[in-house]
Tab-separated table of C-alpha atoms and ligand atoms in Angstrom:
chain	number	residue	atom	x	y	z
A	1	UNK	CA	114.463	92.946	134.844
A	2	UNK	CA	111.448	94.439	133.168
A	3	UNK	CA	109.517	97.142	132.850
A	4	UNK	CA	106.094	98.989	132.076
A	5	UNK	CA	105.365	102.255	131.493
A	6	UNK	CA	101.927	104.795	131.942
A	7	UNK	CA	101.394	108.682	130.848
A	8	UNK	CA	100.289	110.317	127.953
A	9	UNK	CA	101.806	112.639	125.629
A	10	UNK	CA	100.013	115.991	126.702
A	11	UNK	CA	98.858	114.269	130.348
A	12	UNK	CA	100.920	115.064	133.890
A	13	UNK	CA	103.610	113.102	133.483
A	14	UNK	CA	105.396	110.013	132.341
A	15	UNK	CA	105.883	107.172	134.662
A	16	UNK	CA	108.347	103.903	134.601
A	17	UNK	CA	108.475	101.119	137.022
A	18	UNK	CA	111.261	99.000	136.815
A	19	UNK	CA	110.831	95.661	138.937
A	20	UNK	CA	113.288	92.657	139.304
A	21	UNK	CA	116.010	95.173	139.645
A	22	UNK	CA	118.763	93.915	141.584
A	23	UNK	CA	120.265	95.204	144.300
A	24	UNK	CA	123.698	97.514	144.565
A	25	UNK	CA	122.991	99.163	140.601
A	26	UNK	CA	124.411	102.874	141.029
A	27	UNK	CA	121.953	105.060	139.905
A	28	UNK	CA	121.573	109.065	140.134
A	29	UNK	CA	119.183	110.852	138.545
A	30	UNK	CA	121.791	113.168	136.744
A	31	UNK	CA	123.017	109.826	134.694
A	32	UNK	CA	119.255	109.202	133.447
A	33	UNK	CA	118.641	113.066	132.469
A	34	UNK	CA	121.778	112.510	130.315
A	35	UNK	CA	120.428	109.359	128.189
A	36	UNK	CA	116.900	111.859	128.531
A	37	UNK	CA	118.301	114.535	126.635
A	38	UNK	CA	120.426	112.432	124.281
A	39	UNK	CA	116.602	111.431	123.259
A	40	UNK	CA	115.287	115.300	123.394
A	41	UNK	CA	117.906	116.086	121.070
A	42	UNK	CA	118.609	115.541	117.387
A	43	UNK	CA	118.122	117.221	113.840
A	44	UNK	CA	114.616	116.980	112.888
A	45	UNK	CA	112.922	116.922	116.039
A	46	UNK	CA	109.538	119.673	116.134
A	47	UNK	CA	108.329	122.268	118.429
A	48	UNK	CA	107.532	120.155	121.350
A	49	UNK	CA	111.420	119.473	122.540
A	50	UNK	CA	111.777	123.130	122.895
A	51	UNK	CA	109.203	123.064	125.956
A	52	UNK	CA	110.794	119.831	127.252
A	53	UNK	CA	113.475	119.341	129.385
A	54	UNK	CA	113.196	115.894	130.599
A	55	UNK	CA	114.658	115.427	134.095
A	56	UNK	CA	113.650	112.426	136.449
A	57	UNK	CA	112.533	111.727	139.782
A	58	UNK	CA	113.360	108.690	141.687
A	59	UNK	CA	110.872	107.412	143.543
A	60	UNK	CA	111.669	104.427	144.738
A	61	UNK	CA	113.930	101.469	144.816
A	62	UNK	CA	117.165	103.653	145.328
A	63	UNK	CA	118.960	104.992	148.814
A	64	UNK	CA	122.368	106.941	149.122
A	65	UNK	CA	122.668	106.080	144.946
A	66	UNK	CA	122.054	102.006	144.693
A	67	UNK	CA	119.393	100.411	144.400
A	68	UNK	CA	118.145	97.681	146.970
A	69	UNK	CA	116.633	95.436	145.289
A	70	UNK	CA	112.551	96.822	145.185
A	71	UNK	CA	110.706	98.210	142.523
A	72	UNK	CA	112.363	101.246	140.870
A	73	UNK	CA	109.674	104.278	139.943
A	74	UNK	CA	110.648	106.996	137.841
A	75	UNK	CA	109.025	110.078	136.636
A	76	UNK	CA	109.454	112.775	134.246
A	77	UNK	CA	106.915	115.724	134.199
A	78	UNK	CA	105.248	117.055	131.277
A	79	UNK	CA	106.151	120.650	131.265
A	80	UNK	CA	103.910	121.022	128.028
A	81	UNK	CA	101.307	119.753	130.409
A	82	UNK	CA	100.111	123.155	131.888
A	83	UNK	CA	98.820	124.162	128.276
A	84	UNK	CA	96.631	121.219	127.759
A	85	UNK	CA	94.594	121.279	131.465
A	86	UNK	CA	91.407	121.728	129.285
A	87	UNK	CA	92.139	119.007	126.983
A	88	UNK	CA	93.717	116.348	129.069
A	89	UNK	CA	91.770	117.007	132.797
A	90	UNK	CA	91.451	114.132	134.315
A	91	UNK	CA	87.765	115.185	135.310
A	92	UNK	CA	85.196	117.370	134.333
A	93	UNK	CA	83.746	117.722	130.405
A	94	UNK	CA	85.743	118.077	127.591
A	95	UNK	CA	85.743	120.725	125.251
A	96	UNK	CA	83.983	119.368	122.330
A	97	UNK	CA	85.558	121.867	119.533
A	98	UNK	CA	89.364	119.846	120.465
A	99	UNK	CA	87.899	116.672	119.652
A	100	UNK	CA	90.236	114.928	116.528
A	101	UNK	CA	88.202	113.106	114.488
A	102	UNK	CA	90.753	113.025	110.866
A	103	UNK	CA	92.832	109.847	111.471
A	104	UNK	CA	96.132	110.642	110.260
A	105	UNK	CA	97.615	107.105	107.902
A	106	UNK	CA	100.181	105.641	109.840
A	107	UNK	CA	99.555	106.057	112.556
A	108	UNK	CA	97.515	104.165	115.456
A	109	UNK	CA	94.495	106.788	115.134
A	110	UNK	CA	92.420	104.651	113.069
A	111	UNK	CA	93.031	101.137	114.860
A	112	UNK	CA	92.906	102.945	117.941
A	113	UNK	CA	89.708	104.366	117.944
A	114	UNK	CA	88.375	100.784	115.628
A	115	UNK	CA	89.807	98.953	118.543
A	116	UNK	CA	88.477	100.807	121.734
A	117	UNK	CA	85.086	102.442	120.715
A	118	UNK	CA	86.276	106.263	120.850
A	119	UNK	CA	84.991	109.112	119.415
A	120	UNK	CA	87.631	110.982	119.443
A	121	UNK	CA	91.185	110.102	118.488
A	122	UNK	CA	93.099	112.072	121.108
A	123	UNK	CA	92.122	109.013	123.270
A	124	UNK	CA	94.259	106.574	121.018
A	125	UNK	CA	97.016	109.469	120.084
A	126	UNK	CA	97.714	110.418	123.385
A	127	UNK	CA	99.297	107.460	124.547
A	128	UNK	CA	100.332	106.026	121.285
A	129	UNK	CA	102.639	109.050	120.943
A	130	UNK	CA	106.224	108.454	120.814
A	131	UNK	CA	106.465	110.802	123.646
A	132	UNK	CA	106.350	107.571	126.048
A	133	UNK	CA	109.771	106.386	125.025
A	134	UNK	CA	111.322	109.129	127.570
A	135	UNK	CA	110.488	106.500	130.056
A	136	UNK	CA	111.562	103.773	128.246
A	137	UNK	CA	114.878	105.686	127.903
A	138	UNK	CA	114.391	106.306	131.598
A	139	UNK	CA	113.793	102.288	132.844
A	140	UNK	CA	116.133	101.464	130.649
A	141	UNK	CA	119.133	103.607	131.892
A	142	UNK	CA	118.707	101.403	135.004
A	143	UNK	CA	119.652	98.336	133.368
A	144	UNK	CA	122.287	100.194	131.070
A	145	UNK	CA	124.080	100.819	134.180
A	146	UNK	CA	123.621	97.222	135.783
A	147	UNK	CA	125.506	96.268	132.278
A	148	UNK	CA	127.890	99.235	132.970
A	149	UNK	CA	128.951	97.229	136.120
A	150	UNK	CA	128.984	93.684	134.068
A	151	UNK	CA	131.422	95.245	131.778
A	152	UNK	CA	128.920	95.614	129.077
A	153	UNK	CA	128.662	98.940	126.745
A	154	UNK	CA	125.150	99.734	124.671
A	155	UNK	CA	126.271	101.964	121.654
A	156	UNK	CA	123.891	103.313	118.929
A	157	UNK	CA	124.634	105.498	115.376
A	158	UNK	CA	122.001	106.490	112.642
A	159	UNK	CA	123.496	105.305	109.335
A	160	UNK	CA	120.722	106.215	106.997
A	161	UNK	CA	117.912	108.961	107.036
A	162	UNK	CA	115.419	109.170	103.583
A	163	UNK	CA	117.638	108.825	100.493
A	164	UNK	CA	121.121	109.562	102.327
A	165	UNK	CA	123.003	106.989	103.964
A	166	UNK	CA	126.585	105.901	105.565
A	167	UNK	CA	128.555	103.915	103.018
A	168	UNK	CA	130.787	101.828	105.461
A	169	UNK	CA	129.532	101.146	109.253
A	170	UNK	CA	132.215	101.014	111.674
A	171	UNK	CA	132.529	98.522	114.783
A	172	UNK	CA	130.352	99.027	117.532
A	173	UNK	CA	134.043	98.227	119.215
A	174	UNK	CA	135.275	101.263	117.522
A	175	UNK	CA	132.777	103.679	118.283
A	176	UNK	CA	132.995	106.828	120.283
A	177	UNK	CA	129.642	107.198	121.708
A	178	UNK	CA	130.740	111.048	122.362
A	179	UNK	CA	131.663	111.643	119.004
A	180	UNK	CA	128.602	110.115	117.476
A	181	UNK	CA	125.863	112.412	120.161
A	182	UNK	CA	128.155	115.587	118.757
A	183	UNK	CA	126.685	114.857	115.444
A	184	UNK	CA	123.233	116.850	114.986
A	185	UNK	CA	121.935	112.930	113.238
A	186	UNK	CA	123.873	111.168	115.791
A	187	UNK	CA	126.151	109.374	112.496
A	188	UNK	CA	129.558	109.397	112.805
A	189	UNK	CA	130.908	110.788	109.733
A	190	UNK	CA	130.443	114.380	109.532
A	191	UNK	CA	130.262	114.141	105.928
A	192	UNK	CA	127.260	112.211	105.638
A	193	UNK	CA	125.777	113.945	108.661
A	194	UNK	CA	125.558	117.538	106.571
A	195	UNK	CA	123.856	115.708	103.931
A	196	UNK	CA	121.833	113.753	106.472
A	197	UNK	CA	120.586	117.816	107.568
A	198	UNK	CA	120.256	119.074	104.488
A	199	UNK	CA	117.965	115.767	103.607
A	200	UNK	CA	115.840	116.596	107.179
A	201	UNK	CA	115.642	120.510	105.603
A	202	UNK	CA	114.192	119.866	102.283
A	203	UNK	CA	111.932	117.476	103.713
A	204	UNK	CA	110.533	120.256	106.413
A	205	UNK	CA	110.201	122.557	103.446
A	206	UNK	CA	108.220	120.382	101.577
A	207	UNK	CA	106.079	119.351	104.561
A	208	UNK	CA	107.711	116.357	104.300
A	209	UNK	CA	108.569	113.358	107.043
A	210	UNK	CA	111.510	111.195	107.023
A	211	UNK	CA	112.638	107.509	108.434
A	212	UNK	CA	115.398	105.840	108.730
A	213	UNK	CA	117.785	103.205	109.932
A	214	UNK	CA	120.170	103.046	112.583
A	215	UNK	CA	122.671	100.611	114.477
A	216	UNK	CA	122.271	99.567	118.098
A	217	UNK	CA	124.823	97.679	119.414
A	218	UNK	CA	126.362	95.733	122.827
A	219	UNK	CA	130.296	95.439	123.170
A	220	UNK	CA	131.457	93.400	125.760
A	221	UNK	CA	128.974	90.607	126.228
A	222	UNK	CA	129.892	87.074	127.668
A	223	UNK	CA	129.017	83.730	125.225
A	224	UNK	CA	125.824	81.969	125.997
A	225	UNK	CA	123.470	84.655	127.023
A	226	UNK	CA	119.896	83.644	125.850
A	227	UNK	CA	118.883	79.634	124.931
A	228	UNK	CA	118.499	77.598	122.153
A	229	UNK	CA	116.413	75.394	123.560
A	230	UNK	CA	112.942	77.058	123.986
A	231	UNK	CA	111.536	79.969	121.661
A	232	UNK	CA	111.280	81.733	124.298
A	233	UNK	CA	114.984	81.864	125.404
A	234	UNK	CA	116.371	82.884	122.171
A	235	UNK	CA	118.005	85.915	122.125
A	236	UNK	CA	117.400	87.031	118.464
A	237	UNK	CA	113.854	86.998	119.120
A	238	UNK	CA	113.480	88.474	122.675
A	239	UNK	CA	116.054	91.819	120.636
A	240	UNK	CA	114.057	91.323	118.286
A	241	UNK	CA	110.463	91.857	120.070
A	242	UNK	CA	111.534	94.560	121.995
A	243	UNK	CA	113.350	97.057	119.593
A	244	UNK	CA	110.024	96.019	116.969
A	245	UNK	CA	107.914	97.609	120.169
A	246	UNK	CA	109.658	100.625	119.699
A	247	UNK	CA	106.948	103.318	117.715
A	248	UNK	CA	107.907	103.296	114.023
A	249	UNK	CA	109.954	100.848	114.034
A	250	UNK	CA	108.746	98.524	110.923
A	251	UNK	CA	112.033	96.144	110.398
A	252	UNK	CA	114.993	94.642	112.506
A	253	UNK	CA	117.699	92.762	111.333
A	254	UNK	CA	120.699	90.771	113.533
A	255	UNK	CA	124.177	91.264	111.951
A	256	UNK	CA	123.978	91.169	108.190
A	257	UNK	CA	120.104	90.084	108.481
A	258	UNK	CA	118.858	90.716	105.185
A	259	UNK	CA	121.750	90.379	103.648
A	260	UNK	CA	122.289	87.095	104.220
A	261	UNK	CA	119.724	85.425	102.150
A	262	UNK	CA	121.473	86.168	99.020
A	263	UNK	CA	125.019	84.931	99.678
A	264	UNK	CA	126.308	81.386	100.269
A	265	UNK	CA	126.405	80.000	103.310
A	266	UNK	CA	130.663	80.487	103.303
A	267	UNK	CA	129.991	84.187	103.101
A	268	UNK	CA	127.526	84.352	105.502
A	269	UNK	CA	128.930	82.250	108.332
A	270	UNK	CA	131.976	83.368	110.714
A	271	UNK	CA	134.817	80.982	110.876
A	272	UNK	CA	135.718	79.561	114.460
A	273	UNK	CA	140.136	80.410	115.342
A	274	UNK	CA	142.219	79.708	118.420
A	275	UNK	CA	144.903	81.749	119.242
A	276	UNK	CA	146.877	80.689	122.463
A	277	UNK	CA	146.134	83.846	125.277
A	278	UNK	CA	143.167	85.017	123.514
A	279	UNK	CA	140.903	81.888	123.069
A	280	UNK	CA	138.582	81.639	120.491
A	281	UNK	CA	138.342	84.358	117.896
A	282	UNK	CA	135.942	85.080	115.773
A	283	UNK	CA	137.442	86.868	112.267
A	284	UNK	CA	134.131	88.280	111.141
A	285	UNK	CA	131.206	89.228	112.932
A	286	UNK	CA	128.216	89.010	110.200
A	287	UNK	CA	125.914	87.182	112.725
A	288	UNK	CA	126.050	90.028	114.572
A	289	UNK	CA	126.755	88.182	118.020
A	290	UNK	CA	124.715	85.897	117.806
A	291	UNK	CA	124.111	82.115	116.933
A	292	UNK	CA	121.400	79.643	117.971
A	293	UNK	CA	119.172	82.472	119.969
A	294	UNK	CA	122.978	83.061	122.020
A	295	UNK	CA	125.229	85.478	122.334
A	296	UNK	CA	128.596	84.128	120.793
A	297	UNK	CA	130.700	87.098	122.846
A	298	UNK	CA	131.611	89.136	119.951
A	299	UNK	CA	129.299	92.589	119.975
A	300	UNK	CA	125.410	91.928	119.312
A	301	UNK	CA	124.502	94.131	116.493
A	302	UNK	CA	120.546	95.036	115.368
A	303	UNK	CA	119.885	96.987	112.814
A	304	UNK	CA	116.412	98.792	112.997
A	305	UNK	CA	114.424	100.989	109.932
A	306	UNK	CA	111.788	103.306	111.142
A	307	UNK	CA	109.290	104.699	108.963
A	308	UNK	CA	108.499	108.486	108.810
A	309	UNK	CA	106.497	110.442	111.251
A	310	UNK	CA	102.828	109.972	110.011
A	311	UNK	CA	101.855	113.377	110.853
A	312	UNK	CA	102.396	115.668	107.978
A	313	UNK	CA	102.418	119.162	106.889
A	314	UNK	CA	100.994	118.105	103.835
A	315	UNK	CA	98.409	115.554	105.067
A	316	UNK	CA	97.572	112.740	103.229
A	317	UNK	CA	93.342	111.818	102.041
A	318	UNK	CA	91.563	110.841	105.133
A	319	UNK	CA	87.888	110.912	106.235
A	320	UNK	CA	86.456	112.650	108.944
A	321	UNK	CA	84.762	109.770	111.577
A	322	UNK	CA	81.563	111.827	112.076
A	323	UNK	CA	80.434	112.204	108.821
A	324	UNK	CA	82.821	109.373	106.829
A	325	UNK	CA	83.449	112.264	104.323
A	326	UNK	CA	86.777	112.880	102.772
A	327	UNK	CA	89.245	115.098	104.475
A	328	UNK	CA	92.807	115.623	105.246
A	329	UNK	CA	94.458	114.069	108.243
A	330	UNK	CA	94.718	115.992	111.176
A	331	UNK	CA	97.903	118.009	111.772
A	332	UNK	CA	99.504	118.074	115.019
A	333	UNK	CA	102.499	120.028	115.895
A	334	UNK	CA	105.179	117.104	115.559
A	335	UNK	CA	108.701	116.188	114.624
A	336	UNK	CA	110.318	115.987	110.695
A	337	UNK	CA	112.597	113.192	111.334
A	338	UNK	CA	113.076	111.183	114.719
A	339	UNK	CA	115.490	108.838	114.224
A	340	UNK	CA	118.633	110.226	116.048
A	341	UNK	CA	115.865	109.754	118.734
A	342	UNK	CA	114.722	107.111	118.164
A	343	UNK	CA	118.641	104.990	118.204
A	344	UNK	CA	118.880	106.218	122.128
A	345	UNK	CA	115.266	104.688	122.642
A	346	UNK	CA	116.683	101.260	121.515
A	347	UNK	CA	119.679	101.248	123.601
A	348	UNK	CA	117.279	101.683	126.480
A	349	UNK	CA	115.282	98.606	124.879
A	350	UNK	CA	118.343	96.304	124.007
A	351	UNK	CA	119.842	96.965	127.294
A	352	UNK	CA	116.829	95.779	129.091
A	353	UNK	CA	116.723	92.705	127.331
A	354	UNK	CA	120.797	91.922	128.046
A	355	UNK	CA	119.837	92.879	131.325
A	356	UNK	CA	117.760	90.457	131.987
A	357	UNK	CA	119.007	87.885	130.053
A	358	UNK	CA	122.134	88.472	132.201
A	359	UNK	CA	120.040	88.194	135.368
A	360	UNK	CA	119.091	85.068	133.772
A	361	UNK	CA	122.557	83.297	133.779
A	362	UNK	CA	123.989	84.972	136.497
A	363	UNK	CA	121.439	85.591	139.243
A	364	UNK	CA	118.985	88.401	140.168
A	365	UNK	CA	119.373	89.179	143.675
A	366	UNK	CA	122.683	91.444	144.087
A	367	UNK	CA	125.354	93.345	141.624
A	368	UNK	CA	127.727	91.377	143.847
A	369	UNK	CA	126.039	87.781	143.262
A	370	UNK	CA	126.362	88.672	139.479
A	371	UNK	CA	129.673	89.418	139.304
A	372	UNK	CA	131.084	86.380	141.198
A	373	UNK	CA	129.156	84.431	138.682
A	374	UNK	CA	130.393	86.072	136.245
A	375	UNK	CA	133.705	85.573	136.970
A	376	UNK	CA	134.172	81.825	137.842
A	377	UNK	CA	131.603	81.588	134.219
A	378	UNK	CA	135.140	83.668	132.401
A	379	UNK	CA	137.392	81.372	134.375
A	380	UNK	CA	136.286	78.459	132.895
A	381	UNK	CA	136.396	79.863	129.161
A	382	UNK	CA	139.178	78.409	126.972
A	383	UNK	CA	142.158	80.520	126.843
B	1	EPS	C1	107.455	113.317	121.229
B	1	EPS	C2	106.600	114.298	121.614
B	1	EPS	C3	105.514	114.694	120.727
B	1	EPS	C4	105.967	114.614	119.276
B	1	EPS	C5	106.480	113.237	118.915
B	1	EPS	C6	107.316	112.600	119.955
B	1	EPS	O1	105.211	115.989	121.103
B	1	EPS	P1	103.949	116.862	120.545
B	1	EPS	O2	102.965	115.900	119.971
B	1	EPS	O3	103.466	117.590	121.752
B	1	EPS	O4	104.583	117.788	119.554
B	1	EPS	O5	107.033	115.531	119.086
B	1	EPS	O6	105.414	112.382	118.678
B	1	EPS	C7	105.216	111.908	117.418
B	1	EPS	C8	105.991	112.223	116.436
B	1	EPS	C9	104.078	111.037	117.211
B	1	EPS	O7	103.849	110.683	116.053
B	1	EPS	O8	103.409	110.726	118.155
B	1	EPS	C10	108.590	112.898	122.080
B	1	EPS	O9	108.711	113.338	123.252
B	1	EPS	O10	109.391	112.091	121.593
């Protein structure tokens, strides 16, 4: 299962197509709005998400609630779209007074327009705007709920935003997803979550940006998933690829990732039990699910940071691109802190890659097909 995406930020619409999907997934549109506003929402987020109220429209691939095995298209209207005919028509001239031309640091402005020619950056910021991940969140509710059927849960908390962060992370087993989207941050101690606020609020007031880090994780996944041995089977880097595709996102770690590299190897490693009805147990989890590019069947856990927003109140130096003279980077309406948003945009992402990498063990034709395979693959585990 895979997916691509089109639509700019201030264009029509956004648009998914899902392909490889297999057939008999339930899907209803009211399921995807839900994963769409879990993204909307959040402490932090800027002026734009009170116009927005992402809802989708099936297109194709779906009748009477499954899907039959074709291409799924989905597509959320941009509602902000109707105050930007001037500057996004898809014909006619532009209005040369809305032209951007103060690349804002940190963003893809300055690459963009280096890499494609343009002389003006709205043609790079457009698309590059994290505004596309409502149809990543969109594709990847499909596959969420192909998982759904294989027994598989995709859970996600923030545990760190600027200078404030969550002391002890639970387990991904342990966590009520509910709970967790009741929190403004989306972190599950309420404690920390005030503080987490009042971070986002002195940050706004300063015309300020924050990042991040958060925890996206998959309970309920079978052993073996993935390959050890080609590159491109391995699990840890396929995660890996696609939550580093996510905008912002500057650093991923598996399990205790980082961590790791200063402790022995007995700390590090998770010792291998038996117990007689359960089969083999795992005491620890530090590899975070996975070992040689494979799932080991205890919950995959990534750990993402994401960098602030680089638009800011308080713009940093730039220079203008018609005259190279200094000025400050362009301010755009935007968001203080995304990263409760940015957690549900990585379930979407992990999800698609467990998806497929579930499709690859267990065939890709039919939710049926899958789950026979599945089952004579848990048969044959030892117990
Ligand atoms: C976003 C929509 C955007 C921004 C944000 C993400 O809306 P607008 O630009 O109209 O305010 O809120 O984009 C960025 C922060 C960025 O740097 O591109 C969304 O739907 O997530």
């Amino acid at each position: 299962m895979r997916y691509v995406t089109a639509g700019e930020s201030h264009g029509r619409a956004l648009v998914a197509i899902v392909s490889d999907v297999p057939a008999g997934v339930p899907l209803d549109a009211a399921a995807i709005d839900r994963d769409l506003a879990r993204r909307q929402h959040g402490y932090g987020r800027g002026g734009r998400m009170a116009i927005e109220r992402d809802a989708v429209q099936i297109l194709s691939g779906v009748r009477f609630g499954r899907t039959i095995g074709s291409p799924v298209a989905l597509v959320i209207a941009n509602r902000d779209w109707d105050q930007w005919l001037d500057v996004m028509a898809v014909s006619g001239e532009p209005n040369p007074r809305a032209r951007v031309t103060a690349p804002r640091p940190g963003h893809a402005d300055l690459a963009g327009v280096l890499r494609i020619g343009a002389d003006d950056v709205r043609d790079v910021l457009e698309r590059a705007s994290a505004r596309e991940t409502a149809a990543r969140v969109a594709a990847g509710a499909v596959a969420k709920s192909l998982l759904a059927e294989l027994g598989v849960r995709v859970v996600s908390f923030v545990t760190r935003i600027g200078g404030v962060a969550l002391e002890t992370e639970p387990d991904p087993r342990e966590v009520d997803q509910s709970a967790v989207d009741g929190s403004p941050v989306r972190c599950p101690d309420e404690g920390v979550s005030a503080a987490m606020q009042a971070e986002i609020d002195a940050a706004r007031a300063d015309g300020e940006s924050l990042g991040g880090v958060f925890v996206v994780a998959a309970v309920g996944v079978v052993p073996g998933l993935g390959g050890y041995a080609e590159a491109g089977q391995r699990l840890d880097a396929r995660i890996g690829s696609a939550i580093l595709s996510i905008p912002a996102i500057k650093g991923v770690e598996i399990g205790d990732g980082f961590a790791s590299a200063s402790r022995p190897g007995s700390a590090v490693h998770d010792s291998i039990l038996y117990e007689e009805g359960r089969g083999i147990v795992r005491p620890t989890n530090r590899a975070g699910g996975i070992e040689g590019g494979m799932t080991n069947g205890e919950p995959v856990v990534v750990r993402a940071a994401m960098k602030p927003i680089p638009t800011l109140m308080r713009p940093l130096p730039s220079v203008d691109l018609d005259t190279m003279k200094p000025v400050d980077a362009a301010k755009e309406r935007s968001d203080v802190c995304a990263v409760p948003a940015a957690a549900v945009v990585a379930e979407a992402e992990l999800a698609m890659v467990l998806a497929d990498a579930y499709q690859d063990a267990f065939g890709r034709r039919s939710v049926a097909e899958m789950r026979e395979a599945l089952e004579r693959f848990r048969d044959g585990l030892p117990r």
